[in-house]
CSV table of C-alpha atoms in Angstrom, one decimal:
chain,number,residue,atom,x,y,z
A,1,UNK,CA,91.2,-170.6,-26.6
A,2,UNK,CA,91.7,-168.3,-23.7
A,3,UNK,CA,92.6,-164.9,-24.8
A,4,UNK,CA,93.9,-163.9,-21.5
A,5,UNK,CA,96.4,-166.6,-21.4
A,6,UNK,CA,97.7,-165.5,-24.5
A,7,UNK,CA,98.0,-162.2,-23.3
A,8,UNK,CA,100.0,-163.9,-20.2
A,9,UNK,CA,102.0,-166.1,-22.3
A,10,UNK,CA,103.1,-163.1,-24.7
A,11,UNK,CA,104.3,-160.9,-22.0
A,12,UNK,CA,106.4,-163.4,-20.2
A,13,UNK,CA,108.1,-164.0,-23.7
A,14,UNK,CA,109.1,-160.3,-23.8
A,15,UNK,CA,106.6,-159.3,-26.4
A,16,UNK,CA,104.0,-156.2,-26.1
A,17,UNK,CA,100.4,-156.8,-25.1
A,18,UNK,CA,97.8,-154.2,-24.4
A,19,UNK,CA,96.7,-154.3,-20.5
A,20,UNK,CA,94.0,-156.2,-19.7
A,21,UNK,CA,92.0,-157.4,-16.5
A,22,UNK,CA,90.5,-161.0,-16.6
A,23,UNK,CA,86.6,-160.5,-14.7
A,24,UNK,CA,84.6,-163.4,-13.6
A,25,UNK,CA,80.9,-163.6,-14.2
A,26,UNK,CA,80.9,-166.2,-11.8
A,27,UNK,CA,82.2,-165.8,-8.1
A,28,UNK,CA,81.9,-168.8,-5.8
A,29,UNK,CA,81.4,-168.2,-2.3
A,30,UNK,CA,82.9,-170.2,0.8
A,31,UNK,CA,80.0,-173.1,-0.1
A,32,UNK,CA,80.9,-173.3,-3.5
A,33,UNK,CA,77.9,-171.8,-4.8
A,34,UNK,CA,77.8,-168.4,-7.0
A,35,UNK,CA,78.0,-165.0,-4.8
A,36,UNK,CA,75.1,-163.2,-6.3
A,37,UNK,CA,75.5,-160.5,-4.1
A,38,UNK,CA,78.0,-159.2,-6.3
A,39,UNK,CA,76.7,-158.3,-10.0
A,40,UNK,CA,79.0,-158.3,-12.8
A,41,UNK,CA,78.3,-154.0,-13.1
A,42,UNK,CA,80.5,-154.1,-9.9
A,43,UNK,CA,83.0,-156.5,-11.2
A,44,UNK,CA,83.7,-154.3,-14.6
A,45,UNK,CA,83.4,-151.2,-12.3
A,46,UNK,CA,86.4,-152.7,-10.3
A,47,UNK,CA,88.4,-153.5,-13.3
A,48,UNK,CA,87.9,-150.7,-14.7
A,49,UNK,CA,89.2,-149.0,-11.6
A,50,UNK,CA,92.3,-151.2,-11.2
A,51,UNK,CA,93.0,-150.0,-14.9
A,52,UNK,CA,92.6,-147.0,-14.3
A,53,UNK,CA,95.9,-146.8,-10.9
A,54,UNK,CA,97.6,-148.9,-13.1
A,55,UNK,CA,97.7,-145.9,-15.4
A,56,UNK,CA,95.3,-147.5,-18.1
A,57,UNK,CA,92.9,-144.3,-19.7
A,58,UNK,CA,90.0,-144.9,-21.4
A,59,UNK,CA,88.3,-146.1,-23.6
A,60,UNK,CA,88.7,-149.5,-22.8
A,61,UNK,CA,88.0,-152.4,-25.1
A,62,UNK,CA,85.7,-155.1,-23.6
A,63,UNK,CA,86.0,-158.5,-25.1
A,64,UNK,CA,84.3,-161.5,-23.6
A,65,UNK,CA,85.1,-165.0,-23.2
A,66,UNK,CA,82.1,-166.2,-24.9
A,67,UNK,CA,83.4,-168.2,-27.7
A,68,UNK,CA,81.3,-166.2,-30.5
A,69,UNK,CA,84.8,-165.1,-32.3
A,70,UNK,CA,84.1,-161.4,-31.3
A,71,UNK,CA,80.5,-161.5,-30.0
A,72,UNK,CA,79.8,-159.1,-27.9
A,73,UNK,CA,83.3,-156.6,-28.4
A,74,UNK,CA,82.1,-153.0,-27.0
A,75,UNK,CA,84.6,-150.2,-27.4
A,76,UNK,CA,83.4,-148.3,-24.1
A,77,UNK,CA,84.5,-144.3,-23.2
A,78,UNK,CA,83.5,-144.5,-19.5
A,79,UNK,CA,82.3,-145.8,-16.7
A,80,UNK,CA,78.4,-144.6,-17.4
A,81,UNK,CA,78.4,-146.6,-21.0
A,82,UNK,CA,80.4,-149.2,-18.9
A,83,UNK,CA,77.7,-149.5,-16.5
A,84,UNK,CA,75.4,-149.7,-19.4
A,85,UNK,CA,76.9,-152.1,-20.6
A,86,UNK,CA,77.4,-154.8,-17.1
A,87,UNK,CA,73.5,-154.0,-17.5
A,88,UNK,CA,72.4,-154.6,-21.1
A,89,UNK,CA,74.6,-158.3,-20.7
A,90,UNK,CA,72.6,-158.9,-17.4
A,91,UNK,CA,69.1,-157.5,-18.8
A,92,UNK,CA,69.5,-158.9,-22.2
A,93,UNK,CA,71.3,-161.5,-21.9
A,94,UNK,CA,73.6,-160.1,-25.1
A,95,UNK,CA,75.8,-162.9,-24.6
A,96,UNK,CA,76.5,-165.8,-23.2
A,97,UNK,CA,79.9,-165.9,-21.1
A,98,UNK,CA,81.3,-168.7,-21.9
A,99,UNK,CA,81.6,-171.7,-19.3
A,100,UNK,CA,84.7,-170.6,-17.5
A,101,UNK,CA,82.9,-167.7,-16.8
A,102,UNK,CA,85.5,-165.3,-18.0
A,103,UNK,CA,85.0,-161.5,-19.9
């Protein structure tokens, strides 16, 4: 289930939730096929950013989509172990998003 729609649903029911960003591996361009020009270091990098003038601090707790019931969680203290990170999931392959494409 989509953790980020729970987050959504919580906090239109008046209940606390932590901030969070929803980042897609996947971008589609105009012809429907994915934008590669964009990597997903610069999407977290974004998010991260948008946190951060939404008053967020770090560390920030990265939790993707992937359907592994907590596969591939990484607490993260800034935007160097964050870039790490965008690169370990692209080098490794650590995990597999999951087929909506969400982190």
């Amino acid at each position: 289930c989509n953790k980020f729609l729970h987050h959504q649903i919580f906090y239109r029911a008046g209940m606390q939730t932590p901030r969070s960003v929803m980042v897609r591996f996947f971008v589609e361009g105009k012809d429907g096929v994915e934008n590669k020009d964009v990597t997903i270091v610069d999407k977290l990098l974004s998010a991260s950013t948008l946190l951060e003038n939404r008053g967020c601090q770090w560390p920030f707790l990265i939790k993707p989509n992937s359907a592994g019931f907590g596969s591939g969680i990484a607490l993260l203290y800034n935007q160097e172990e964050l870039t790490r990170y965008g690169r370990r999931v692209l080098s490794d392959n650590a995990f597999a998003p999951s087929n909506d494409g969400l982190a």
